[in-house]
mmCIF file of C-alpha atoms and ligand atoms in Angstrom:
data_model
loop_
_atom_site.group_PDB
_atom_site.id
_atom_site.type_symbol
_atom_site.label_atom_id
_atom_site.label_comp_id
_atom_site.label_asym_id
_atom_site.label_seq_id
_atom_site.Cartn_x
_atom_site.Cartn_y
_atom_site.Cartn_z
ATOM 1 C CA MET A 5 175.631 74.812 93.507
ATOM 2 C CA SER A 6 172.518 72.805 94.404
ATOM 3 C CA GLU A 7 169.152 74.471 93.804
ATOM 4 C CA ILE A 8 168.283 74.624 97.512
ATOM 5 C CA GLU A 9 171.675 76.186 98.327
ATOM 6 C CA LEU A 10 170.921 78.993 95.846
ATOM 7 C CA HIS A 11 167.579 79.622 97.567
ATOM 8 C CA ARG A 12 169.129 79.355 101.039
ATOM 9 C CA LYS A 13 171.569 82.107 100.107
ATOM 10 C CA LEU A 14 169.071 84.517 98.606
ATOM 11 C CA LEU A 15 166.338 83.949 101.195
ATOM 12 C CA GLY A 16 168.950 84.611 103.881
ATOM 13 C CA ASP A 17 169.631 88.057 102.397
ATOM 14 C CA ALA A 18 167.601 90.335 104.669
ATOM 15 C CA ALA A 19 168.324 93.515 102.659
ATOM 16 C CA ARG A 20 167.025 91.840 99.498
ATOM 17 C CA ASN A 21 163.908 90.522 101.233
ATOM 18 C CA ARG A 22 163.137 93.847 102.938
ATOM 19 C CA GLY A 23 163.496 95.820 99.676
ATOM 20 C CA LEU A 24 161.280 93.439 97.719
ATOM 21 C CA HIS A 25 158.658 93.364 100.493
ATOM 22 C CA ALA A 26 158.563 97.183 100.529
ATOM 23 C CA ALA A 27 158.292 97.303 96.716
ATOM 24 C CA LEU A 28 155.444 94.764 96.703
ATOM 25 C CA LYS A 29 153.646 96.678 99.462
ATOM 26 C CA ASP A 30 153.984 99.910 97.510
ATOM 27 C CA ALA A 31 152.868 98.319 94.203
ATOM 28 C CA ILE A 32 149.838 96.610 95.757
ATOM 29 C CA ALA A 33 148.854 99.854 97.531
ATOM 30 C CA ARG A 34 149.032 101.673 94.186
ATOM 31 C CA ILE A 35 147.131 99.081 92.152
ATOM 32 C CA GLY A 36 144.617 98.053 94.798
ATOM 33 C CA PRO A 37 144.105 94.789 96.650
ATOM 34 C CA ASN A 38 142.227 93.037 93.850
ATOM 35 C CA CYS A 39 145.388 92.812 91.785
ATOM 36 C CA ARG A 40 146.754 89.847 89.918
ATOM 37 C CA VAL A 41 150.503 89.151 90.065
ATOM 38 C CA ILE A 42 152.753 87.080 87.801
ATOM 39 C CA ASP A 43 155.978 85.951 89.480
ATOM 40 C CA VAL A 44 158.591 85.156 86.803
ATOM 41 C CA GLY A 45 161.281 82.876 88.240
ATOM 42 C CA ALA A 46 159.291 82.195 91.382
ATOM 43 C CA GLY A 47 161.771 79.766 92.962
ATOM 44 C CA THR A 48 160.382 78.651 96.340
ATOM 45 C CA GLY A 49 157.418 81.028 95.968
ATOM 46 C CA PHE A 50 158.643 83.589 98.516
ATOM 47 C CA LEU A 51 157.594 86.714 96.578
ATOM 48 C CA SER A 52 154.160 85.351 95.729
ATOM 49 C CA PHE A 53 153.623 84.413 99.378
ATOM 50 C CA LEU A 54 154.485 88.000 100.376
ATOM 51 C CA ALA A 55 152.216 89.388 97.651
ATOM 52 C CA ARG A 56 149.243 87.306 98.836
ATOM 53 C CA ARG A 57 149.834 88.309 102.464
ATOM 54 C CA LEU A 58 149.997 91.955 101.316
ATOM 55 C CA GLY A 59 146.562 91.623 99.749
ATOM 56 C CA ALA A 60 147.114 90.567 96.118
ATOM 57 C CA LYS A 61 144.101 88.574 94.925
ATOM 58 C CA HIS A 62 145.969 86.011 92.850
ATOM 59 C CA CYS A 63 149.523 85.075 91.908
ATOM 60 C CA THR A 64 150.786 82.893 89.078
ATOM 61 C CA LEU A 65 154.179 81.381 89.839
ATOM 62 C CA ILE A 66 156.365 80.522 86.836
ATOM 63 C CA GLU A 67 159.533 78.547 87.540
ATOM 64 C CA TYR A 68 161.379 76.130 85.283
ATOM 65 C CA THR A 69 163.188 74.103 87.972
ATOM 66 C CA ASP A 70 161.763 71.583 90.451
ATOM 67 C CA ALA A 71 161.737 74.400 93.032
ATOM 68 C CA ILE A 72 158.135 74.888 91.846
ATOM 69 C CA GLN A 73 157.186 71.672 93.654
ATOM 70 C CA LEU A 74 158.764 72.967 96.845
ATOM 71 C CA ALA A 75 156.819 76.213 96.346
ATOM 72 C CA GLN A 76 153.581 74.183 96.179
ATOM 73 C CA GLN A 77 154.492 72.339 99.366
ATOM 74 C CA LEU A 78 155.404 75.601 101.163
ATOM 75 C CA ALA A 79 152.168 77.272 100.059
ATOM 76 C CA GLN A 80 150.251 74.386 101.573
ATOM 77 C CA SER A 81 152.175 74.371 104.850
ATOM 78 C CA ASN A 82 151.651 78.145 105.183
ATOM 79 C CA GLY A 83 147.962 77.962 104.262
ATOM 80 C CA ILE A 84 148.400 80.345 101.319
ATOM 81 C CA ASP A 85 145.859 79.905 98.524
ATOM 82 C CA GLY A 86 145.047 81.964 95.428
ATOM 83 C CA LEU A 87 148.122 80.645 93.616
ATOM 84 C CA ASP A 88 148.698 78.906 90.279
ATOM 85 C CA PHE A 89 151.947 77.022 89.675
ATOM 86 C CA ILE A 90 153.495 76.601 86.234
ATOM 87 C CA GLN A 91 156.715 74.672 85.712
ATOM 88 C CA ALA A 92 158.129 76.194 82.514
ATOM 89 C CA HIS A 93 160.403 78.892 81.180
ATOM 90 C CA SER A 94 158.332 82.083 81.131
ATOM 91 C CA ALA A 95 158.999 82.562 77.396
ATOM 92 C CA GLU A 96 157.072 79.336 76.729
ATOM 93 C CA VAL A 97 153.998 80.266 78.774
ATOM 94 C CA ARG A 98 150.863 81.200 76.830
ATOM 95 C CA GLY A 99 147.225 81.972 77.595
ATOM 96 C CA LEU A 100 147.553 83.601 81.038
ATOM 97 C CA GLN A 101 144.990 86.083 82.275
ATOM 98 C CA LYS A 102 146.610 89.569 82.135
ATOM 99 C CA ALA A 103 148.210 90.762 85.389
ATOM 100 C CA ASP A 104 148.510 94.122 87.141
ATOM 101 C CA LEU A 105 152.030 93.394 88.335
ATOM 102 C CA VAL A 106 154.931 91.324 87.040
ATOM 103 C CA ILE A 107 157.678 90.674 89.551
ATOM 104 C CA SER A 108 160.928 88.944 88.671
ATOM 105 C CA GLU A 109 163.848 88.652 91.021
ATOM 106 C CA THR A 110 166.189 86.868 88.659
ATOM 107 C CA LEU A 111 169.225 89.086 89.214
ATOM 108 C CA GLY A 112 172.596 87.363 89.035
ATOM 109 C CA ASN A 113 175.981 88.206 90.557
ATOM 110 C CA PHE A 114 176.613 89.630 87.108
ATOM 111 C CA ALA A 115 173.230 91.304 86.985
ATOM 112 C CA LEU A 116 172.039 90.020 83.593
ATOM 113 C CA GLU A 117 173.455 86.481 83.727
ATOM 114 C CA GLU A 118 170.055 84.844 84.299
ATOM 115 C CA ASN A 119 168.605 86.690 81.276
ATOM 116 C CA LEU A 120 166.593 89.079 83.451
ATOM 117 C CA LEU A 121 166.429 91.622 80.633
ATOM 118 C CA GLU A 122 165.069 89.149 78.075
ATOM 119 C CA SER A 123 162.604 87.643 80.596
ATOM 120 C CA LEU A 124 161.260 91.097 81.529
ATOM 121 C CA VAL A 125 160.926 92.228 77.902
ATOM 122 C CA ASP A 126 159.049 89.018 77.094
ATOM 123 C CA ALA A 127 156.893 89.361 80.232
ATOM 124 C CA ARG A 128 155.426 92.640 78.952
ATOM 125 C CA ARG A 129 152.817 90.494 77.211
ATOM 126 C CA PHE A 130 151.548 89.275 80.620
ATOM 127 C CA LEU A 131 150.666 92.814 81.749
ATOM 128 C CA LYS A 132 147.502 94.894 81.561
ATOM 129 C CA PRO A 133 148.034 98.272 79.823
ATOM 130 C CA ARG A 134 148.909 100.254 82.959
ATOM 131 C CA GLY A 135 150.538 97.359 84.778
ATOM 132 C CA LEU A 136 153.684 97.657 86.901
ATOM 133 C CA MET A 137 156.959 95.800 86.727
ATOM 134 C CA ILE A 138 159.393 95.025 89.569
ATOM 135 C CA PRO A 139 162.306 95.705 89.079
ATOM 136 C CA SER A 140 161.891 98.944 87.164
ATOM 137 C CA ALA A 141 165.519 99.919 86.465
ATOM 138 C CA LEU A 142 169.115 98.778 86.761
ATOM 139 C CA GLN A 143 172.490 100.490 86.632
ATOM 140 C CA GLN A 144 175.795 98.658 86.254
ATOM 141 C CA PHE A 145 179.101 100.015 87.572
ATOM 142 C CA ALA A 146 182.793 99.295 87.037
ATOM 143 C CA ALA A 147 185.987 100.361 88.803
ATOM 144 C CA PRO A 148 189.683 99.461 88.394
ATOM 145 C CA VAL A 149 191.107 97.156 91.056
ATOM 146 C CA SER A 150 194.577 97.172 92.517
ATOM 147 C CA SER A 151 194.733 94.193 94.838
ATOM 148 C CA PRO A 152 197.470 91.552 94.881
ATOM 149 C CA ARG A 153 195.262 89.732 97.424
ATOM 150 C CA LEU A 154 192.347 89.306 94.991
ATOM 151 C CA GLN A 155 194.664 88.435 92.099
ATOM 152 C CA ASN A 156 196.582 85.861 94.189
ATOM 153 C CA GLU A 157 193.361 84.187 95.301
ATOM 154 C CA ILE A 158 192.530 83.522 91.636
ATOM 155 C CA ASP A 159 195.861 83.250 89.875
ATOM 156 C CA ILE A 160 197.265 80.235 91.727
ATOM 157 C CA TRP A 161 198.714 78.653 88.575
ATOM 158 C CA GLY A 162 202.322 79.754 89.023
ATOM 159 C CA ASP A 163 202.541 78.372 92.571
ATOM 160 C CA ILE A 164 201.440 74.788 91.995
ATOM 161 C CA GLY A 165 205.011 73.615 91.386
ATOM 162 C CA PHE A 166 206.027 70.041 90.559
ATOM 163 C CA GLN A 167 207.760 71.483 87.454
ATOM 164 C CA LEU A 168 204.549 71.524 85.454
ATOM 165 C CA ASP A 169 203.732 74.148 82.829
ATOM 166 C CA LEU A 170 200.064 75.013 83.501
ATOM 167 C CA ASP A 171 199.939 78.177 81.405
ATOM 168 C CA ALA A 172 197.132 76.977 79.137
ATOM 169 C CA ALA A 173 194.992 76.234 82.196
ATOM 170 C CA ARG A 174 195.885 79.642 83.633
ATOM 171 C CA SER A 175 194.712 81.641 80.640
ATOM 172 C CA LEU A 176 191.533 79.547 80.404
ATOM 173 C CA SER A 177 190.761 80.207 84.051
ATOM 174 C CA LEU A 178 191.469 83.943 83.945
ATOM 175 C CA ASN A 179 188.865 84.323 81.196
ATOM 176 C CA ASN A 180 186.144 84.134 83.813
ATOM 177 C CA MET A 181 184.114 86.422 86.014
ATOM 178 C CA TYR A 182 184.761 85.719 89.693
ATOM 179 C CA VAL A 183 182.250 86.329 92.459
ATOM 180 C CA LYS A 184 184.218 87.978 95.267
ATOM 181 C CA ASP A 185 183.859 90.209 98.306
ATOM 182 C CA ILE A 186 185.656 93.303 97.060
ATOM 183 C CA ASP A 187 186.692 95.859 99.693
ATOM 184 C CA VAL A 188 186.620 99.577 99.047
ATOM 185 C CA ALA A 189 190.393 99.395 99.720
ATOM 186 C CA ASP A 190 190.783 97.049 96.698
ATOM 187 C CA LEU A 191 189.474 99.747 94.346
ATOM 188 C CA ALA A 192 192.113 101.826 92.585
ATOM 189 C CA GLY A 193 189.700 104.537 91.488
ATOM 190 C CA ALA A 194 186.150 105.831 91.559
ATOM 191 C CA SER A 195 183.398 103.782 89.965
ATOM 192 C CA LYS A 196 181.743 104.683 86.679
ATOM 193 C CA CYS A 197 178.256 103.722 85.561
ATOM 194 C CA TRP A 198 178.660 101.764 82.324
ATOM 195 C CA ASP A 199 175.077 100.711 81.691
ATOM 196 C CA SER A 200 171.664 102.044 82.555
ATOM 197 C CA LEU A 201 168.501 100.063 81.839
ATOM 198 C CA GLU A 202 164.852 100.848 82.357
ATOM 199 C CA PHE A 203 162.477 97.894 82.369
ATOM 200 C CA LYS A 204 159.660 99.719 80.630
ATOM 201 C CA THR A 205 156.378 97.965 79.990
ATOM 202 C CA SER A 206 156.093 99.278 76.412
ATOM 203 C CA GLY A 207 158.183 100.939 73.712
ATOM 204 C CA ASP A 208 161.442 99.751 72.165
ATOM 205 C CA ALA A 209 163.026 96.842 73.994
ATOM 206 C CA PRO A 210 166.597 97.457 75.231
ATOM 207 C CA ASP A 211 169.242 95.560 73.243
ATOM 208 C CA SER A 212 170.615 92.379 74.829
ATOM 209 C CA ARG A 213 174.079 93.550 73.737
ATOM 210 C CA ARG A 214 175.387 96.134 76.196
ATOM 211 C CA ASN A 215 178.697 97.973 75.439
ATOM 212 C CA ALA A 216 180.784 100.661 77.067
ATOM 213 C CA THR A 217 184.287 102.128 76.983
ATOM 214 C CA LEU A 218 185.509 103.705 80.214
ATOM 215 C CA GLN A 219 188.717 105.548 81.013
ATOM 216 C CA TRP A 220 190.375 106.549 84.280
ATOM 217 C CA PRO A 221 193.355 108.972 84.369
ATOM 218 C CA ALA A 222 196.314 107.624 86.367
ATOM 219 C CA THR A 223 196.461 110.868 88.304
ATOM 220 C CA GLY A 224 193.080 110.108 89.881
ATOM 221 C CA LEU A 225 194.028 106.566 90.942
ATOM 222 C CA ASN A 226 195.351 105.534 94.327
ATOM 223 C CA SER A 227 197.720 102.933 92.814
ATOM 224 C CA PRO A 228 199.651 102.837 89.493
ATOM 225 C CA THR A 229 199.186 99.041 89.159
ATOM 226 C CA ILE A 230 195.889 97.615 87.952
ATOM 227 C CA HIS A 231 195.199 93.888 88.427
ATOM 228 C CA GLY A 232 191.649 93.777 87.123
ATOM 229 C CA PHE A 233 188.226 95.397 87.399
ATOM 230 C CA ALA A 234 185.284 95.224 89.774
ATOM 231 C CA LEU A 235 181.674 95.165 88.617
ATOM 232 C CA TRP A 236 178.516 95.656 90.630
ATOM 233 C CA TRP A 237 175.023 97.003 90.153
ATOM 234 C CA GLU A 238 172.191 98.953 91.687
ATOM 235 C CA VAL A 239 168.591 97.932 91.135
ATOM 236 C CA GLU A 240 165.479 100.055 91.461
ATOM 237 C CA TRP A 241 162.772 97.625 92.551
ATOM 238 C CA LEU A 242 160.132 100.342 92.194
ATOM 239 C CA GLN A 243 160.464 104.127 92.142
ATOM 240 C CA GLY A 244 162.312 105.305 95.256
ATOM 241 C CA ASN A 245 163.240 101.811 96.456
ATOM 242 C CA ARG A 246 166.780 100.824 95.482
ATOM 243 C CA LEU A 247 169.344 98.216 96.458
ATOM 244 C CA SER A 248 173.061 98.556 95.767
ATOM 245 C CA THR A 249 175.652 95.781 95.658
ATOM 246 C CA ALA A 250 178.558 98.279 95.757
ATOM 247 C CA PRO A 251 181.605 97.460 97.921
ATOM 248 C CA ASP A 252 180.683 100.373 100.216
ATOM 249 C CA ALA A 253 177.011 99.352 100.543
ATOM 250 C CA ALA A 254 175.653 96.877 103.097
ATOM 251 C CA PRO A 255 176.814 93.377 102.026
ATOM 252 C CA THR A 256 174.394 91.242 100.004
ATOM 253 C CA HIS A 257 174.534 87.623 98.859
ATOM 254 C CA TRP A 258 175.344 88.945 95.354
ATOM 255 C CA GLN A 259 178.799 90.219 96.484
ATOM 256 C CA GLN A 260 180.721 91.762 93.540
ATOM 257 C CA ILE A 261 182.262 90.500 90.297
ATOM 258 C CA TYR A 262 186.024 90.548 89.786
ATOM 259 C CA LEU A 263 187.336 90.548 86.216
ATOM 260 C CA PRO A 264 191.024 89.601 86.306
ATOM 261 C CA LEU A 265 193.643 90.673 83.754
ATOM 262 C CA LEU A 266 196.204 88.317 82.200
ATOM 263 C CA ALA A 267 198.963 90.547 83.614
ATOM 264 C CA PRO A 268 198.886 93.674 85.784
ATOM 265 C CA ILE A 269 199.098 96.996 83.949
ATOM 266 C CA THR A 270 201.399 99.642 85.443
ATOM 267 C CA LEU A 271 200.629 103.254 84.659
ATOM 268 C CA ALA A 272 202.816 106.358 84.609
ATOM 269 C CA ALA A 273 201.601 109.873 85.407
ATOM 270 C CA GLY A 274 199.646 111.158 82.407
ATOM 271 C CA ASP A 275 198.481 107.654 81.319
ATOM 272 C CA LEU A 276 194.896 106.522 81.190
ATOM 273 C CA ILE A 277 193.616 103.029 81.926
ATOM 274 C CA GLU A 278 190.863 102.032 79.515
ATOM 275 C CA LEU A 279 188.269 99.301 79.948
ATOM 276 C CA GLN A 280 185.983 98.130 77.164
ATOM 277 C CA LEU A 281 183.033 96.009 78.278
ATOM 278 C CA LYS A 282 180.665 94.038 76.077
ATOM 279 C CA SER A 283 177.921 91.805 77.379
ATOM 280 C CA ASP A 284 175.618 89.679 75.294
ATOM 281 C CA THR A 285 172.634 87.921 76.868
ATOM 282 C CA ARG A 286 170.622 87.062 73.763
ATOM 283 C CA PRO A 287 168.808 83.750 74.399
ATOM 284 C CA SER A 288 170.885 82.108 71.629
ATOM 285 C CA VAL A 289 174.087 83.115 73.513
ATOM 286 C CA GLY A 290 173.091 82.655 77.170
ATOM 287 C CA VAL A 291 175.603 84.999 78.781
ATOM 288 C CA ARG A 292 178.880 86.252 77.357
ATOM 289 C CA LEU A 293 181.031 88.991 78.853
ATOM 290 C CA GLN A 294 184.099 90.373 77.100
ATOM 291 C CA TRP A 295 186.530 92.786 78.719
ATOM 292 C CA GLN A 296 189.541 94.515 77.195
ATOM 293 C CA ALA A 297 192.055 96.664 79.020
ATOM 294 C CA ALA A 298 194.535 99.081 77.487
ATOM 295 C CA ARG A 299 196.981 101.688 78.653
ATOM 296 C CA VAL A 300 196.594 104.976 76.775
ATOM 297 C CA ARG A 301 199.739 107.140 76.677
ATOM 298 C CA GLY A 302 199.852 110.363 74.657
ATOM 299 C CA GLY A 303 196.695 109.288 72.824
ATOM 300 C CA LYS A 304 198.282 105.923 71.843
ATOM 301 C CA ARG A 305 196.637 102.706 73.058
ATOM 302 C CA SER A 306 198.929 99.839 74.059
ATOM 303 C CA GLN A 307 199.212 96.709 76.176
ATOM 304 C CA LEU A 308 195.814 95.515 75.032
ATOM 305 C CA GLN A 309 194.508 92.490 76.905
ATOM 306 C CA ALA A 310 191.301 90.907 75.663
ATOM 307 C CA LEU A 311 189.433 88.420 77.856
ATOM 308 C CA ASP A 312 186.186 86.655 77.063
ATOM 309 C CA SER A 313 184.001 84.524 79.332
ATOM 310 C CA LEU A 314 183.322 82.187 76.384
ATOM 311 C CA ARG A 315 187.042 81.425 76.222
ATOM 312 C CA GLY A 316 186.981 80.503 79.909
ATOM 313 C CA ARG A 317 184.880 77.409 79.333
ATOM 314 C CA LEU A 318 186.409 73.969 79.303
HETATM 315 C C1 SAM B 14 167.259 84.313 92.029
HETATM 316 S S1 SAM B 14 166.048 83.065 92.087
HETATM 317 C C2 SAM B 14 164.747 83.929 92.896
HETATM 318 C C3 SAM B 14 163.592 83.099 93.372
HETATM 319 C C4 SAM B 14 162.414 83.892 93.935
HETATM 320 N N1 SAM B 14 161.920 84.841 92.944
HETATM 321 C C5 SAM B 14 162.767 84.638 95.198
HETATM 322 O O1 SAM B 14 162.870 85.850 95.148
HETATM 323 O O2 SAM B 14 162.944 83.993 96.234
HETATM 324 C C6 SAM B 14 165.543 83.040 90.391
HETATM 325 C C7 SAM B 14 164.741 81.841 89.998
HETATM 326 O O3 SAM B 14 164.179 82.125 88.729
HETATM 327 C C8 SAM B 14 164.226 80.984 87.889
HETATM 328 N N2 SAM B 14 164.138 81.567 86.544
HETATM 329 C C9 SAM B 14 164.981 82.485 85.997
HETATM 330 N N3 SAM B 14 164.513 82.921 84.828
HETATM 331 C C10 SAM B 14 163.330 82.265 84.623
HETATM 332 C C11 SAM B 14 162.373 82.305 83.574
HETATM 333 N N4 SAM B 14 162.520 83.133 82.544
HETATM 334 N N5 SAM B 14 161.303 81.476 83.640
HETATM 335 C C12 SAM B 14 161.149 80.647 84.704
HETATM 336 N N6 SAM B 14 162.025 80.571 85.727
HETATM 337 C C13 SAM B 14 163.093 81.383 85.695
HETATM 338 C C14 SAM B 14 165.474 80.253 88.320
HETATM 339 O O4 SAM B 14 165.376 78.881 88.058
HETATM 340 C C15 SAM B 14 165.501 80.546 89.827
HETATM 341 O O5 SAM B 14 164.837 79.551 90.564
#
């Protein structure tokens, strides 16, 4: 996707923009109008422009792509001053005057794929002692999916024909996270929160490796056949101001993530479906998600399928 297409999509997301505007308004009201803001992953400068219009005294925009040049141009055409522009990864930036507020909207479809956690932990050093951080918390959710529609959209490999065996390509491709619009009707069971993060400004930093094991009893599911799993998240921009990307929430440009299985799992009454999730967003790794599904019958785990986003790369 081109850089400008990414920004077109996210700037067209009114729910996102409204939530961030309200959070900035609240933060600036709490800190006072003389505040200094550092915008990590500033993109086209949108959040810094809002912050200046809401009364922030100064914003430093940090962005590693050429979008920073567009941000400079947009600042000029909107007559917004009081801005510094730095083209760099935030982890490489040194010597900034301490800020009252760090804001970073670097959430991915899979929430942590743009290394939001690592960028926010590192950005603690930009803050004054009682400074604020937006976002302040994140929860990640998972639910089993029973949807031949979703599976068929992805698993096209058996229908290509021409007497070609494309199985190796199929398993490579299924080892990927897919960005999809998942309907509530695609969910086979209730969601579970598998990860809860607080972006604190001090104290122990959360680990970049996030793990969880979740189970759903077959009796609570609305279908015995599981094709994969849905992931989504809910962010707290600032206390009391949240945005959810759940299938039953207002649609956002983030949509949901679909994690396919290599083969559907069919459950009998009394079985459990188990999902193990592991994500690793250490800077040396980038982003890696592993998901394993098993059927648990009478305490015995079987039909284990292990998928890994690293294996999905060509
Ligand atoms: C989702 S976009 C959001 C842009 C802008 N904050 C907004 O809300 O319109 C995230 C941007 O952050 C940049 N980015 C992500 N992590 C960064 C980091 N640690 N340092 C600098 N730029 C970063 C990406 O290149 C991308 O342009």
